[in-house]
Structures are given as C-alpha cells and as structure tokens.
Amino acid sequence: MSATPSRPWSLAVAVLASFVAGCLGEAALDMQGLPGPGNPNPQPPPVQQDGTLDCDLDRVPAGVTLASIASDFEREVHPALVREVSGCISCHATTSGRLFKVGLNSVENFYAIRAAGYLTPASGSMLSRLVTTDESARMPRGEPAWNAREIAAVAALTCQLKAVETRQPSSRPDEEFPPALLEPYRGPSVATYDNPFLGFEQLKGKVKAVFNDDWVRGGVDRFAQNVGLLGGVDYKDHFVEARVATADFFLGLDDLSRDVCLTAATHKTGPFTGLDLAQPLTDIPAPTTKTYEMEAAARDGTTLPAGTQILASTGGKSGSTGWNLYTTGTLTTLQPYVFPASATYRFTVKAKGDLCGPDLPNMQLKVDGVLVKEWSVANNTAYADFVHTQAVAGGDHLLTVGFTNDYGETGVCDRNLHVDALVVYGPTEAATGTQRADAAKAKVDTLYRRMLYRASSPEERANGYALVTDLLGIEANATKAWSGLCEGLMRAPDFLFTLPPSYERFTGKERERLLLVKLAMDLLGRPPSAQDFTALEDGQKSWEAMVDGYLASADFRANYFKRMRVRTESEGTPDTDEPARLWTFLVEQERPFGELLTGDYSVDGSFQQVTRPPQHGKTGVLTMKGFIKNKPGLPHYNYAARVMTDFMGTLYEVPAEVFDMRGAATASSTVDPSSICYSCHQTLTPLAHQRLRWDDEGNYRTQDEQGVTLDDTDRNLAATYAFKGQGMEAFATQAVKKEAFVRRTLNAQFALLFGREMRHEQDERAIYKRLWDVSHEHDGNLKAVLKTLATSPEYLRQ
C-alpha cells in the first residue's frame, strides 16, 4: 500500500476508482465525473517527472479482478489502441519490426501489455508515454494525443492492476503462460505449405543412405567443394545455413546428381544394386507386313494426290505396275515408317532393269539416307525380288529405293530401273509380348522404392520407362539412360523435402512409412534404415518406440550437435562449439534446459561434464568465450541485444528517429524513462553493466583498464528492469523463469522437427501449451519435449 501523501493525480485516480464498483458494487469501469466530451479542453492529468504514478490501492474495490480489468480494457482502452489515427497499431502492427506489437484481439493485447510491464505505475509505462510532453518520446508518435478520458482509463486500469497483483501475489506476469493464449484462436486460417526443404547435412545423409556414397572423388570432398552452392556451413568460408532452396542449390544438385547416379549405375551400387541395366527395354511385337506400291508414287514438284505414300524424284509410271526411274533418282516414303521395336526386319524390293552398256542397273536401299544394301539388277523382262535383312532401331525411319547409274546410247539402248514395290516385314524374331517393358518398369519401381521410399504409381512407371527409352534413343548407352532417370528422381520433391509430399495421397502403412522418413531426417539427419522400416511396418516397434530409439541414438546426438552449432552460430572452434556442446549435453542427459543459462559447469569435446572456474557461477553459455566473442558490450550493447534475442526472443529495431539520436546518447540517457531509447534500453543498459566483469574477448576481470573495481550490478538504472542484481548470475537465474525464455527454448526444439518456429500466438497456441506443461512436468527435460512434438497430431498430420 502506498503511504505517500495524495497528489492531484492520485486524487483523480481515487475518484476514478470510486466509480469502479458502480452503484451496485459491480467491478465495471464507470467513467462518470471524469473529463469527457462535455469538457473539450481538460487539463492533462499530472504524472510525476520521472514518469511514475502513485496509486492509493486501498481505494480499489475488492471486487476488481484480472478478468474485470481485461474486460474494461477492451471497452475503454482497446478502441484507442487499434484505431487508424492516433492509435498504436500503425507503428506497432504485428508485421512491424517493433519490439512490442499490437494485434486486433483486445484480450491478447491486454495480457501482452501487462507481461511487457507497460501497465505498471513505474517509469516507462504506457501511461507515461501517453502524457509526456517530450515529443521525441510521446506516443502515438506524430499523431494527436489521446484525450483525457482515455488517459484516465489507462491510469485507472494501471492502479487496479497494481492492487490486484498486490493483494493476490503470484508468479510475475512475464513468468506465467500467457492467459490470452488459453483462448481459442479466432484469427484467419494459416494456409502455407508447411514442409521444410532438405538442409545441407540432411542432403549428405540422404546421399550416403541411398547411394552409399560420400561424394569424395580422387581424395577431394565434393560436398565441401559445393557447400556454398548447396547452402551449407563449413565454418571456414560459410557460417550461415541457407533456409530455403535457391537457384544455386539446384546448380550444385545438377553436379551431384550426375556424378552419384552415373557412378552407381556404372558399378551397380546404391539404388542400382542387383539390377541388370543391359536388358532390352522394348518388346518384340508380332510381325506385320507393309507394302508400298510404286505405281501410286507422285513426282516431286507436282500436286500430290491424297493418300500418296511414295515421292519420286524423277521418272514416271511404268505401265500399270511400278515406276520407271529413267534417270538417276529415288523413290522415298513420304512419311516415315514406324518400326514398332528395335529388331530385325526383312526388306523386299520388286524390281527389273533396262540393260544398256557394260554395267547392270545399280539399285540401292537406304534407311534415313544411310545405305544399307545395293544390288546389280540383271533381270530385264520380269520383276524379281531383291531381299535384305536389316536390324533397325524402333521408331520412325524414312525408306528410300534409289537408281544410281543412268546410261544411254542414242538410238541403241537406255539403262533404266523399274521398281514395282517395296515390302517391309517384321520383326522377324519371335514376339515377346510385354515382358521387356514390364521388366523395365519393375526397375523403375525399384528405383522409386530405394530413392523415394515409396512405390511408384502406374503413371510414374510409364513416364520413367518412357524417359529411359527416349534417352536410349538419343545415345545408345543403357547405363547413361538409367542414370538419367536417377537424376530426375533426385530432383523430385519427394527426394528434396524432409517429408515426401506424396504422403498426402497415401494412408495406413504407406503414409506411416513416409512420416518415418521425416522423423529420421529431422532427428538423425538421414533416412531410416531398412531395419527401421521393417520394425515399424511389422509391428515390432510402435511409433513411440521408434521416437525413443532415435532420441537415444548416437546419430541423434551427432545431428543435434550439428543443429545447435548452427543455432549458436559457431565458428567451428572448440571455444565457439562450447555452447552447442552444453545444449547437446542437456538434451542427451535429460537435464533441465534452464541450465543452458544457469549451469555452473561446461562440457568438453567428448561430451563429458567438466567444472568451470568459480567466477563463472551459474551463468551457463552466457560467460563462455565462444558466446561472448564478437559481441561487444558497452557502449555498443551488442552482447546484451544478442542475449535477449537468442534466449528471450526479443527482436530489436532501430527506427530512423532513434538512429539519428544515437550519436549523442549516453549510458545514462538511454535509461531515462522519458527517452525514446528507454523501451529497449531499460533492459539492454543494465544487462550490459552486469557483464562488465567479462571483457569483449570473454576474459574474466575485476578491474577496468584504470584499475578501478568494476561494479557489475544493474545499478538500479531502470526501475522496470526484470533481472536486477549483481553480475550475469543474477540475470541468468531470473531469466530462466521467464515465459519468453521457455518459449524461445521450446521453439528451438520445434524448429528441429518443423523447420520453423511455432505460431504460438496463432493456430499453434494449443501445442505451445502442451509443450509448456510437458517442460514443467518433466523439469525442463528437452527429450520429453521432443518426444511430445514427434508424437503430436500436428507432427503426424492427423
């Protein structure tokens, strides 16, 4: 209770509070008697120069509750908060980069403002920003001020809230699960494709599992060579992992897929193990006969009658049967003949010659302009059959019969070639039905099962078969043709996403199989083994048992450590790996995740717990050299900002107006409640002072460069600072209690399985509450959190 003498402002609040119960004593905010529309120019309520407000808590009725305050906030304050002109939402919308964001839901806004400490009587509160005369700090910035009625409502609710929290002390508002998130989500549905793209390490793991190939050629690690293209981290030149697929990724994938596929096809390894790629692809159909009658030929350069099949370059009809090539020329099929399969065919040319001179008429047979047979035609009175058997690749081919040696002696004789017909018969081999195509399509299905972990559909088998046959038609190399199909499958979405997108069309065991692929990729960084699939599909292990087994495996620890190295932005050195080792140790040993900040020990390279010098106290990663490095303290505040961002989820934006003022700002001016800097620096400046005993290289010290003993307390620089005390241990031991820290840590586990942070304020508030409860029930055991996620309906797409 306040014992200070009443001031004009406290009297105004007292008058306001006296109306809270109304004439019937109900806990509703009655604004009668306060500045309103009847007084268009009221004097602004006085606030102390330091931005504080004195509340007479005895005057707040006993019937006021947190729920009634939230209800009154919705009626009296929220409309001003979200209005377009002179509201807060224009600057603090959920899409802005501001530290504090305002949505459209009044209950959520109330509890968020309360948890952020803006509904307190202290300096830097919402009220102090509304009434300050400093235009650089007043809110709403650059807009008309709120009217006296609205400001009075904020003041009344501030004191009511102080009274309720004093009378019924419980956990701090910023240490409890946000009450607003217990309400069902009523916002717009979130309709985004929610499936993470394969990461660099997962790609390596998949290639190793599918091809048994680490892509090392001639002693050179080709993955390492292409780490930039593939979006990975090598801790030498690349430190930030790509989070989405890029054009560069597909350039690297082109190189990778060509090499590993052709190597596997050549050596019959990986997905090609046990497959005979040299077997013919096309079947031998039953033989057919096609006869081209030459008397129906048409002369080139003339109008072609309908149905013309043969084009003559020269000559004319030879009576009622045949065509007379009386000069050197050709008879060519107008349209290609379609050979139904790669096989042997018999060609019969019915021809006779007009003899003249020392040589016989020379007749040629060509396929696609390539000479395959020629004859000397000796018969001159009747047509004779000239027969040739030739292997021809299946598909379209032009056929030509040609006369090459025209000759004549004036008045004596004339050498000509008469062609009656061209007959094509075949294939001459025994028909095979569909056995070759069926065998090839079975190989296509085998590649799908081994590379994409599912059976192919009839359409996919047909398309895969067509691709291989087409490639074989381009280059007669069966190994390369099959390798081409393999390359295509490596570019398929089912290969490139952690969860094969085709799972959506499956049910039962097939769907569960593809979900197991995602589980292994997420937890182990590689696909499941054959034994894993068998254990799940045969019922030897339940889904829960599979999760437990993965979480207990060495592969999980290795993969988790890699993920935490990226999460903590390691540079690959023992020092910068130390935070990731601690985080991995906590998960593996099922220790409370709060020890991430409060652990008084470290973890060595073999993942064993080791002691730390006593000056570290309970500070976990916060005083590790690898974390402090590259994060300068005063006067840059980078360290403090990174601590709040990395472990409390706070994102800082420096607006233009603040950026312009930074040059003249001092440590003391940043914590002036009337300063525009205060909203951020009420945390950053005290925290920067608490780290003073560690220099920017992470070395412990007790004195500064001038030999003055360092004061590493928060120095009471900000009344609203939530982590008061001496040194980083004071910060750490209080930070781990905050909802923001719990949420941020849970999000790191959520991201491991979902590839993103959870939408805790939207449609995923229910799973957030589940994780919150599990983490408290299991004393911060992150394995329990991961198991809850991996067995959740959300993860299982139920």
Tab-separated table of N, CA, C and O in Angstrom, residues 212-269:
chain	number	residue	atom	x	y	z
A	212	ASN	N	25.197	-44.977	-50.725
A	212	ASN	CA	26.416	-45.383	-50.008
A	212	ASN	C	27.619	-44.659	-50.590
A	212	ASN	O	28.664	-45.238	-50.866
A	213	ASP	N	27.440	-43.363	-50.784
A	213	ASP	CA	28.439	-42.543	-51.472
A	213	ASP	C	28.613	-41.252	-50.684
A	213	ASP	O	27.643	-40.537	-50.434
A	214	ASP	N	29.841	-40.950	-50.285
A	214	ASP	CA	30.103	-39.696	-49.572
A	214	ASP	C	30.535	-38.587	-50.520
A	214	ASP	O	30.907	-37.499	-50.092
A	215	TRP	N	30.509	-38.857	-51.807
A	215	TRP	CA	30.855	-37.915	-52.876
A	215	TRP	C	32.286	-37.386	-52.713
A	215	TRP	O	32.541	-36.212	-52.869
A	216	VAL	N	33.171	-38.279	-52.403
A	216	VAL	CA	34.600	-37.958	-52.403
A	216	VAL	C	35.190	-38.558	-53.671
A	216	VAL	O	35.043	-39.754	-53.923
A	217	ARG	N	35.815	-37.725	-54.476
A	217	ARG	CA	36.381	-38.177	-55.743
A	217	ARG	C	37.851	-37.791	-55.805
A	217	ARG	O	38.195	-36.610	-55.659
A	218	GLY	N	38.708	-38.781	-55.982
A	218	GLY	CA	40.139	-38.518	-56.057
A	218	GLY	C	40.669	-37.847	-54.806
A	218	GLY	O	41.577	-37.009	-54.885
A	219	GLY	N	40.101	-38.212	-53.655
A	219	GLY	CA	40.535	-37.623	-52.404
A	219	GLY	C	39.962	-36.243	-52.127
A	219	GLY	O	40.288	-35.626	-51.115
A	220	VAL	N	39.088	-35.759	-53.005
A	220	VAL	CA	38.503	-34.423	-52.841
A	220	VAL	C	37.049	-34.570	-52.405
A	220	VAL	O	36.268	-35.281	-53.049
A	221	ASP	N	36.698	-33.922	-51.316
A	221	ASP	CA	35.318	-33.926	-50.822
A	221	ASP	C	34.502	-32.959	-51.666
A	221	ASP	O	34.592	-31.754	-51.518
A	222	ARG	N	33.694	-33.511	-52.554
A	222	ARG	CA	32.933	-32.668	-53.462
A	222	ARG	C	31.790	-31.947	-52.736
A	222	ARG	O	31.356	-30.875	-53.172
A	223	PHE	N	31.304	-32.515	-51.642
A	223	PHE	CA	30.318	-31.784	-50.838
A	223	PHE	C	30.945	-30.514	-50.274
A	223	PHE	O	30.342	-29.438	-50.298
A	224	ALA	N	32.162	-30.656	-49.764
A	224	ALA	CA	32.852	-29.487	-49.221
A	224	ALA	C	33.106	-28.451	-50.309
A	224	ALA	O	32.987	-27.240	-50.074
A	225	GLN	N	33.427	-28.923	-51.498
A	225	GLN	CA	33.667	-28.001	-52.612
A	225	GLN	C	32.402	-27.218	-52.979
A	225	GLN	O	32.476	-26.075	-53.415
A	226	ASN	N	31.254	-27.850	-52.825
A	226	ASN	CA	29.991	-27.246	-53.251
A	226	ASN	C	29.148	-26.759	-52.071
A	226	ASN	O	27.951	-26.523	-52.232
A	227	VAL	N	29.763	-26.587	-50.910
A	227	VAL	CA	28.995	-26.215	-49.724
A	227	VAL	C	28.268	-24.895	-49.914
A	227	VAL	O	27.147	-24.709	-49.432
A	228	GLY	N	28.885	-23.963	-50.631
A	228	GLY	CA	28.236	-22.675	-50.852
A	228	GLY	C	27.015	-22.803	-51.729
A	228	GLY	O	25.948	-22.243	-51.437
A	229	LEU	N	27.142	-23.558	-52.827
A	229	LEU	CA	26.003	-23.757	-53.715
A	229	LEU	C	24.869	-24.474	-53.015
A	229	LEU	O	23.688	-24.141	-53.208
A	230	LEU	N	25.210	-25.450	-52.192
A	230	LEU	CA	24.190	-26.265	-51.543
A	230	LEU	C	23.700	-25.669	-50.236
A	230	LEU	O	22.871	-26.279	-49.551
A	231	GLY	N	24.187	-24.487	-49.884
A	231	GLY	CA	23.654	-23.772	-48.721
A	231	GLY	C	24.093	-24.301	-47.380
A	231	GLY	O	23.374	-24.142	-46.381
A	232	GLY	N	25.250	-24.934	-47.320
A	232	GLY	CA	25.704	-25.495	-46.059
A	232	GLY	C	26.658	-24.589	-45.302
A	232	GLY	O	26.948	-23.458	-45.695
A	233	VAL	N	27.148	-25.105	-44.185
A	233	VAL	CA	28.078	-24.398	-43.309
A	233	VAL	C	29.343	-25.238	-43.192
A	233	VAL	O	29.274	-26.438	-42.929
A	234	ASP	N	30.485	-24.599	-43.438
A	234	ASP	CA	31.744	-25.330	-43.279
A	234	ASP	C	32.636	-24.715	-42.201
A	234	ASP	O	33.729	-25.215	-41.945
A	235	TYR	N	32.190	-23.618	-41.586
A	235	TYR	CA	32.927	-22.931	-40.525
A	235	TYR	C	34.292	-22.433	-40.988
A	235	TYR	O	35.172	-22.170	-40.175
A	236	LYS	N	34.437	-22.305	-42.295
A	236	LYS	CA	35.654	-21.730	-42.862
A	236	LYS	C	35.314	-20.498	-43.686
A	236	LYS	O	35.790	-19.404	-43.424
A	237	ASP	N	34.477	-20.725	-44.673
A	237	ASP	CA	34.029	-19.626	-45.526
A	237	ASP	C	32.526	-19.392	-45.430
A	237	ASP	O	32.034	-18.344	-45.812
A	238	HIS	N	31.806	-20.408	-44.955
A	238	HIS	CA	30.345	-20.326	-44.893
A	238	HIS	C	29.895	-20.641	-43.468
A	238	HIS	O	30.179	-21.723	-42.946
A	239	PHE	N	29.196	-19.700	-42.874
A	239	PHE	CA	28.803	-19.832	-41.472
A	239	PHE	C	27.296	-19.768	-41.266
A	239	PHE	O	26.808	-20.073	-40.189
A	240	VAL	N	26.572	-19.344	-42.291
A	240	VAL	CA	25.125	-19.199	-42.179
A	240	VAL	C	24.463	-20.189	-43.128
A	240	VAL	O	24.752	-20.209	-44.317
A	241	GLU	N	23.592	-21.005	-42.590
A	241	GLU	CA	22.934	-22.040	-43.371
A	241	GLU	C	21.788	-21.446	-44.181
A	241	GLU	O	21.017	-20.628	-43.681
A	242	ALA	N	21.674	-21.856	-45.454
A	242	ALA	CA	20.539	-21.433	-46.279
A	242	ALA	C	19.275	-22.074	-45.725
A	242	ALA	O	19.261	-23.253	-45.372
A	243	ARG	N	18.202	-21.293	-45.644
A	243	ARG	CA	16.957	-21.799	-45.065
A	243	ARG	C	15.914	-22.147	-46.116
A	243	ARG	O	14.881	-22.731	-45.805
A	244	VAL	N	16.151	-21.774	-47.354
A	244	VAL	CA	15.229	-22.103	-48.431
A	244	VAL	C	16.040	-22.552	-49.640
A	244	VAL	O	17.240	-22.309	-49.725
A	245	ALA	N	15.360	-23.204	-50.570
A	245	ALA	CA	16.032	-23.623	-51.794
A	245	ALA	C	16.352	-22.408	-52.652
A	245	ALA	O	15.566	-21.482	-52.745
A	246	THR	N	17.509	-22.421	-53.249
A	246	THR	CA	17.942	-21.321	-54.100
A	246	THR	C	18.308	-21.857	-55.473
A	246	THR	O	18.473	-23.070	-55.677
A	247	ALA	N	18.463	-20.945	-56.433
A	247	ALA	CA	18.925	-21.353	-57.759
A	247	ALA	C	20.307	-21.992	-57.665
A	247	ALA	O	20.615	-22.954	-58.377
A	248	ASP	N	21.147	-21.458	-56.772
A	248	ASP	CA	22.483	-22.034	-56.591
A	248	ASP	C	22.405	-23.476	-56.115
A	248	ASP	O	23.214	-24.320	-56.507
A	249	PHE	N	21.430	-23.754	-55.251
A	249	PHE	CA	21.276	-25.124	-54.756
A	249	PHE	C	21.079	-26.091	-55.921
A	249	PHE	O	21.692	-27.162	-55.974
A	250	PHE	N	20.233	-25.714	-56.867
A	250	PHE	CA	19.951	-26.622	-57.973
A	250	PHE	C	21.136	-26.746	-58.924
A	250	PHE	O	21.297	-27.778	-59.586
A	251	LEU	N	21.972	-25.723	-58.995
A	251	LEU	CA	23.209	-25.861	-59.753
A	251	LEU	C	24.098	-26.918	-59.110
A	251	LEU	O	24.673	-27.777	-59.783
A	252	GLY	N	24.231	-26.844	-57.783
A	252	GLY	CA	25.028	-27.845	-57.079
A	252	GLY	C	24.413	-29.227	-57.185
A	252	GLY	O	25.121	-30.241	-57.319
A	253	LEU	N	23.076	-29.288	-57.151
A	253	LEU	CA	22.384	-30.575	-57.251
A	253	LEU	C	22.602	-31.210	-58.623
A	253	LEU	O	22.719	-32.435	-58.731
A	254	ASP	N	22.656	-30.392	-59.664
A	254	ASP	CA	22.931	-30.922	-61.006
A	254	ASP	C	24.259	-31.683	-61.023
A	254	ASP	O	24.353	-32.799	-61.541
A	255	ASP	N	25.272	-31.064	-60.459
A	255	ASP	CA	26.605	-31.672	-60.426
A	255	ASP	C	26.580	-32.947	-59.586
A	255	ASP	O	27.111	-33.993	-59.977
A	256	LEU	N	25.946	-32.862	-58.423
A	256	LEU	CA	25.876	-34.004	-57.512
A	256	LEU	C	25.131	-35.169	-58.147
A	256	LEU	O	25.615	-36.308	-58.147
A	257	SER	N	23.952	-34.901	-58.684
A	257	SER	CA	23.117	-35.992	-59.193
A	257	SER	C	23.763	-36.688	-60.388
A	257	SER	O	23.713	-37.922	-60.495
A	258	ARG	N	24.361	-35.922	-61.290
A	258	ARG	CA	25.016	-36.556	-62.444
A	258	ARG	C	26.109	-37.522	-61.990
A	258	ARG	O	26.224	-38.638	-62.508
A	259	ASP	N	26.885	-37.072	-61.022
A	259	ASP	CA	28.048	-37.866	-60.600
A	259	ASP	C	27.626	-39.110	-59.823
A	259	ASP	O	28.027	-40.237	-60.159
A	260	VAL	N	26.823	-38.935	-58.794
A	260	VAL	CA	26.498	-40.092	-57.946
A	260	VAL	C	25.605	-41.085	-58.682
A	260	VAL	O	25.712	-42.300	-58.474
A	261	CYS	N	24.719	-40.591	-59.552
A	261	CYS	CA	23.839	-41.505	-60.290
A	261	CYS	C	24.623	-42.329	-61.305
A	261	CYS	O	24.443	-43.549	-61.403
A	262	LEU	N	25.485	-41.672	-62.082
A	262	LEU	CA	26.245	-42.399	-63.089
A	262	LEU	C	27.224	-43.375	-62.436
A	262	LEU	O	27.419	-44.494	-62.920
A	263	THR	N	27.817	-42.967	-61.323
A	263	THR	CA	28.722	-43.866	-60.604
A	263	THR	C	27.976	-45.098	-60.120
A	263	THR	O	28.445	-46.232	-60.272
A	264	ALA	N	26.791	-44.891	-59.554
A	264	ALA	CA	26.012	-46.018	-59.045
A	264	ALA	C	25.529	-46.914	-60.177
A	264	ALA	O	25.573	-48.152	-60.077
A	265	ALA	N	25.076	-46.308	-61.285
A	265	ALA	CA	24.596	-47.121	-62.408
A	265	ALA	C	25.733	-47.913	-63.036
A	265	ALA	O	25.554	-49.073	-63.435
A	266	THR	N	26.900	-47.302	-63.120
A	266	THR	CA	28.055	-47.974	-63.733
A	266	THR	C	28.506	-49.172	-62.904
A	266	THR	O	28.828	-50.239	-63.447
A	267	HIS	N	28.520	-48.993	-61.592
A	267	HIS	CA	29.043	-50.044	-60.709
A	267	HIS	C	27.948	-50.902	-60.092
A	267	HIS	O	28.237	-51.768	-59.257
A	268	LYS	N	26.702	-50.663	-60.484
A	268	LYS	CA	25.556	-51.420	-59.952
A	268	LYS	C	25.527	-51.374	-58.427
A	268	LYS	O	25.372	-52.386	-57.735
A	269	THR	N	25.670	-50.142	-57.891
A	269	THR	CA	25.649	-49.946	-56.448
A	269	THR	C	24.466	-49.062	-56.073
A	269	THR	O	23.739	-48.558	-56.935
